[in-house]
């Protein structure tokens, strides 16, 4: 049986509910993010619990015909070496039509497991144009933290982005193509205003001010609603930065 130190070549059989590839090596079930069913891949076995282990993708030996180049520079196994993968997305390496087919198959499998006699699952409907599957998330959400290796006493200590996959560390994000661009525009304007004002991101101990920002973008209107999650609203710099962001945010593309 494979040990936690092994490097293995395996074939991806299916995707789990999180969108990660599933393969088998002897009696060991391997969870391999950023893979596609049918691919032959080289992986390094990681943390193991009973008969299931996570595995890090090293190389795609035989790529799927549905594999595409991700649009986001933060997506992937380790888009920036030493930082880790952004935890915001799991499917960008798969062509959108194949995503729809795989999601239909996943729902079918889950339903059949719970209700064997259930009627057939209908094909997954696209939530965005098939030839332009971006900007569909009308809830724009970013978290704040402390930039790695930077002193908290500096204004540049704030990092705005998403959590690194499987952790509570914040990976700074400079773009997010799955978000509605109007929400991105307001969120980044707010982040920049806070950085200029010296408002600090909150760390795991609760030091700092900013925890998260969530923006709801209207589907049929130009309205947006922003919600800030903070440790305290007493910091005057936060109020100043918020006002500047709202008044000075450029129009979305």
Short mmCIF file of C-alpha atoms in Angstrom, two decimals:
data_model
loop_
_atom_site.label_atom_id
_atom_site.label_comp_id
_atom_site.label_asym_id
_atom_site.label_seq_id
_atom_site.Cartn_x
_atom_site.Cartn_y
_atom_site.Cartn_z
CA UNK A 1 0.00 0.00 0.00
CA UNK A 2 1.16 3.55 -0.78
CA UNK A 3 2.78 5.48 2.07
CA UNK A 4 2.53 9.20 2.72
CA UNK A 5 5.95 9.76 1.13
CA UNK A 6 5.19 8.07 -2.18
CA UNK A 7 5.18 9.64 -5.63
CA UNK A 8 2.72 7.76 -7.81
CA UNK A 9 1.31 7.72 -11.34
CA UNK A 10 -2.47 7.29 -11.18
CA UNK A 11 -5.57 7.68 -13.35
CA UNK A 12 -8.34 10.04 -12.24
CA UNK A 13 -11.62 8.14 -12.07
CA UNK A 14 -14.13 10.81 -11.02
CA UNK A 15 -14.68 14.10 -9.23
CA UNK A 16 -15.93 14.47 -5.68
CA UNK A 17 -18.47 17.04 -4.48
CA UNK A 18 -15.71 19.65 -4.03
CA UNK A 19 -14.61 19.28 -7.66
CA UNK A 20 -11.39 17.43 -6.82
CA UNK A 21 -10.24 14.42 -8.78
CA UNK A 22 -10.45 10.97 -7.20
CA UNK A 23 -8.02 8.15 -7.97
CA UNK A 24 -7.12 4.83 -6.37
CA UNK A 25 -3.76 3.25 -5.60
CA UNK A 26 -4.21 -0.21 -4.18
CA UNK A 27 -6.62 0.23 -1.30
CA UNK A 28 -5.89 3.93 -0.96
CA UNK A 29 -8.36 6.56 -2.19
CA UNK A 30 -6.51 9.66 -3.40
CA UNK A 31 -8.00 13.16 -3.59
CA UNK A 32 -6.17 15.15 -6.29
CA UNK A 33 -7.25 18.78 -6.85
CA UNK A 34 -7.01 20.39 -10.31
CA UNK A 35 -7.44 17.17 -12.27
CA UNK A 36 -10.06 15.81 -14.69
CA UNK A 37 -11.54 12.29 -14.99
CA UNK A 38 -9.57 10.20 -17.48
CA UNK A 39 -6.28 12.00 -16.95
CA UNK A 40 -3.10 10.15 -16.10
CA UNK A 41 -1.20 12.20 -13.53
CA UNK A 42 1.83 12.06 -11.28
CA UNK A 43 1.11 12.92 -7.65
CA UNK A 44 2.80 13.06 -4.27
CA UNK A 45 0.77 11.45 -1.50
CA UNK A 46 0.20 13.72 1.48
CA UNK A 47 -1.82 13.59 4.67
CA UNK A 48 -3.70 10.34 5.16
CA UNK A 49 -6.77 9.46 7.20
CA UNK A 50 -7.78 5.82 7.25
CA UNK A 51 -8.02 4.74 3.58
CA UNK A 52 -8.16 8.26 2.07
CA UNK A 53 -5.26 10.61 1.39
CA UNK A 54 -4.80 14.00 -0.17
CA UNK A 55 -2.30 14.17 -3.02
CA UNK A 56 -0.49 17.06 -4.65
CA UNK A 57 -0.48 17.21 -8.43
CA UNK A 58 3.09 17.14 -9.76
CA UNK A 59 2.56 16.60 -13.48
CA UNK A 60 -0.25 15.85 -15.93
CA UNK A 61 1.10 12.94 -17.95
CA UNK A 62 -1.92 12.45 -20.22
CA UNK A 63 -4.14 15.56 -20.25
CA UNK A 64 -7.86 15.45 -20.88
CA UNK A 65 -9.12 16.94 -24.13
CA UNK A 66 -11.23 19.19 -21.89
CA UNK A 67 -8.25 20.73 -20.07
CA UNK A 68 -7.85 24.46 -20.69
CA UNK A 69 -5.56 27.22 -19.43
CA UNK A 70 -7.09 28.87 -16.34
CA UNK A 71 -7.93 32.53 -16.83
CA UNK A 72 -7.00 33.60 -13.29
CA UNK A 73 -3.28 33.92 -12.42
CA UNK A 74 -4.06 32.93 -8.81
CA UNK A 75 -5.62 29.58 -9.76
CA UNK A 76 -3.74 26.31 -9.57
CA UNK A 77 -1.60 24.02 -7.47
CA UNK A 78 0.75 26.83 -6.44
CA UNK A 79 0.22 29.77 -8.74
CA UNK A 80 2.89 31.71 -6.85
CA UNK A 81 5.64 29.38 -5.57
CA UNK A 82 5.76 29.18 -1.81
CA UNK A 83 2.39 30.87 -1.33
CA UNK A 84 -0.14 28.16 -2.15
CA UNK A 85 -3.24 27.88 -4.29
CA UNK A 86 -6.13 30.31 -4.01
CA UNK A 87 -9.10 28.56 -2.43
CA UNK A 88 -11.74 30.53 -4.33
CA UNK A 89 -12.12 28.21 -7.34
CA UNK A 90 -11.75 24.53 -8.24
CA UNK A 91 -12.92 24.19 -11.88
CA UNK A 92 -11.07 26.76 -14.00
CA UNK A 93 -8.87 24.13 -15.67
CA UNK A 94 -11.95 22.44 -17.18
CA UNK A 95 -13.75 23.70 -20.31
CA UNK A 96 -17.17 25.03 -19.35
CA UNK A 97 -19.29 22.58 -21.42
CA UNK A 98 -17.47 19.70 -19.72
CA UNK A 99 -18.01 21.34 -16.34
CA UNK A 100 -21.75 21.22 -16.97
CA UNK A 101 -21.60 17.55 -17.94
CA UNK A 102 -19.49 16.65 -14.90
CA UNK A 103 -21.79 18.56 -12.55
CA UNK A 104 -24.82 16.78 -14.01
CA UNK A 105 -23.10 13.43 -13.44
CA UNK A 106 -22.19 14.45 -9.89
CA UNK A 107 -25.78 15.40 -9.03
CA UNK A 108 -26.98 12.14 -10.60
CA UNK A 109 -24.57 10.12 -8.49
CA UNK A 110 -25.49 11.91 -5.26
CA UNK A 111 -29.21 11.58 -5.90
CA UNK A 112 -28.95 7.90 -6.84
CA UNK A 113 -27.01 7.18 -3.66
CA UNK A 114 -29.72 8.74 -1.51
CA UNK A 115 -32.80 7.82 -3.59
CA UNK A 116 -32.11 4.89 -5.95
CA UNK A 117 -35.57 5.10 -7.54
CA UNK A 118 -35.43 8.85 -8.24
CA UNK A 119 -36.19 10.05 -11.79
CA UNK A 120 -33.29 10.93 -14.06
CA UNK A 121 -31.43 14.17 -13.49
CA UNK A 122 -31.80 16.79 -16.21
CA UNK A 123 -28.73 18.30 -17.80
CA UNK A 124 -27.14 21.14 -15.86
CA UNK A 125 -28.13 24.50 -17.30
CA UNK A 126 -25.39 27.07 -17.92
CA UNK A 127 -25.48 29.97 -15.49
CA UNK A 128 -23.47 32.19 -17.83
CA UNK A 129 -22.79 32.19 -21.60
CA UNK A 130 -20.99 29.00 -22.59
CA UNK A 131 -18.44 30.94 -24.65
CA UNK A 132 -17.80 33.50 -21.89
CA UNK A 133 -18.28 31.85 -18.48
CA UNK A 134 -16.91 34.67 -16.34
CA UNK A 135 -18.15 37.42 -14.04
CA UNK A 136 -21.10 35.36 -12.86
CA UNK A 137 -20.74 35.65 -9.07
CA UNK A 138 -23.01 38.45 -7.93
CA UNK A 139 -21.74 38.01 -4.39
CA UNK A 140 -18.23 39.43 -4.38
CA UNK A 141 -16.35 38.37 -1.27
CA UNK A 142 -12.81 39.02 -0.10
CA UNK A 143 -11.10 38.45 3.24
CA UNK A 144 -8.39 40.52 4.88
CA UNK A 145 -5.29 39.47 6.75
CA UNK A 146 -1.66 40.36 7.30
CA UNK A 147 0.74 40.17 4.38
CA UNK A 148 3.34 37.46 4.95
CA UNK A 149 6.71 38.72 6.15
CA UNK A 150 5.56 42.30 6.72
CA UNK A 151 5.59 44.11 10.06
CA UNK A 152 2.16 44.91 11.46
CA UNK A 153 3.30 48.46 12.20
CA UNK A 154 3.43 49.27 8.49
CA UNK A 155 0.42 50.32 6.41
CA UNK A 156 1.39 47.69 3.84
CA UNK A 157 0.69 44.93 6.36
CA UNK A 158 -2.84 44.52 5.00
CA UNK A 159 -3.53 41.73 2.53
CA UNK A 160 -6.87 41.47 0.70
CA UNK A 161 -7.80 38.33 -1.20
CA UNK A 162 -8.95 34.77 -0.59
CA UNK A 163 -7.85 32.04 1.77
CA UNK A 164 -5.10 29.75 0.55
CA UNK A 165 -6.71 26.41 -0.17
CA UNK A 166 -7.15 24.37 3.01
CA UNK A 167 -5.84 27.11 5.33
CA UNK A 168 -6.80 30.40 6.96
CA UNK A 169 -3.86 32.22 5.39
CA UNK A 170 -4.79 35.06 3.04
CA UNK A 171 -3.35 35.07 -0.47
CA UNK A 172 -3.34 38.63 -1.89
CA UNK A 173 -5.51 38.77 -5.01
CA UNK A 174 -5.19 41.44 -7.69
CA UNK A 175 -8.04 40.15 -9.87
CA UNK A 176 -10.92 37.68 -9.67
CA UNK A 177 -12.54 36.94 -13.04
CA UNK A 178 -15.42 34.88 -11.60
CA UNK A 179 -16.74 37.90 -9.68
CA UNK A 180 -19.03 40.48 -11.24
CA UNK A 181 -16.58 43.19 -12.36
CA UNK A 182 -18.71 45.94 -10.76
CA UNK A 183 -18.29 44.34 -7.36
CA UNK A 184 -14.59 43.84 -7.95
CA UNK A 185 -14.19 47.52 -8.77
CA UNK A 186 -15.80 48.63 -5.50
CA UNK A 187 -13.97 46.00 -3.42
CA UNK A 188 -10.54 46.87 -4.77
CA UNK A 189 -11.23 50.59 -4.40
CA UNK A 190 -12.09 49.97 -0.76
CA UNK A 191 -8.98 47.85 -0.21
CA UNK A 192 -6.75 50.50 -1.76
CA UNK A 193 -8.37 53.27 0.31
CA UNK A 194 -7.82 51.27 3.50
CA UNK A 195 -4.20 50.55 2.60
CA UNK A 196 -3.55 54.25 1.98
CA UNK A 197 -5.19 55.15 5.30
CA UNK A 198 -3.15 52.56 7.20
CA UNK A 199 -6.10 50.38 8.24
CA UNK A 200 -4.75 46.96 9.22
CA UNK A 201 -6.12 43.56 8.34
CA UNK A 202 -7.11 41.34 11.26
CA UNK A 203 -4.91 38.40 12.15
CA UNK A 204 -5.75 35.10 13.84
CA UNK A 205 -5.45 36.73 17.28
CA UNK A 206 -7.97 39.42 16.43
CA UNK A 207 -5.39 42.19 16.14
CA UNK A 208 -6.14 44.66 13.39
CA UNK A 209 -9.48 45.89 12.07
CA UNK A 210 -10.57 44.39 8.73
CA UNK A 211 -11.86 40.85 8.45
CA UNK A 212 -13.91 40.69 5.23
CA UNK A 213 -15.94 42.59 2.68
CA UNK A 214 -19.00 41.17 0.90
CA UNK A 215 -20.66 43.03 -1.97
CA UNK A 216 -24.02 42.07 -3.45
CA UNK A 217 -24.41 43.24 -7.04
CA UNK A 218 -27.85 43.70 -8.56
CA UNK A 219 -28.66 41.35 -11.45
CA UNK A 220 -31.03 43.73 -13.22
CA UNK A 221 -30.03 47.06 -11.68
CA UNK A 222 -26.90 49.09 -10.99
CA UNK A 223 -27.42 48.79 -7.24
CA UNK A 224 -24.73 47.33 -4.97
CA UNK A 225 -24.77 46.61 -1.24
CA UNK A 226 -21.50 46.32 0.67
CA UNK A 227 -21.09 44.69 4.08
CA UNK A 228 -17.89 45.06 6.11
CA UNK A 229 -16.85 42.61 8.80
CA UNK A 230 -14.55 44.31 11.31
CA UNK A 231 -13.17 43.71 14.77
CA UNK A 232 -14.10 47.26 15.80
CA UNK A 233 -15.71 50.30 14.19
CA UNK A 234 -13.85 52.76 16.40
CA UNK A 235 -10.93 53.32 14.00
CA UNK A 236 -11.50 56.72 12.38
CA UNK A 237 -9.21 55.75 9.52
CA UNK A 238 -11.68 53.03 8.58
CA UNK A 239 -14.54 55.52 8.38
CA UNK A 240 -12.46 57.87 6.26
CA UNK A 241 -11.36 55.09 3.91
CA UNK A 242 -14.91 53.78 3.55
CA UNK A 243 -16.22 57.22 2.61
CA UNK A 244 -13.42 57.74 0.09
CA UNK A 245 -14.03 54.33 -1.49
CA UNK A 246 -17.76 54.95 -1.91
CA UNK A 247 -17.33 58.48 -3.26
CA UNK A 248 -14.32 57.83 -5.45
CA UNK A 249 -14.80 54.32 -6.83
CA UNK A 250 -14.37 54.35 -10.65
CA UNK A 251 -17.12 52.98 -12.83
CA UNK A 252 -16.90 49.24 -13.49
CA UNK A 253 -15.85 48.16 -17.00
#
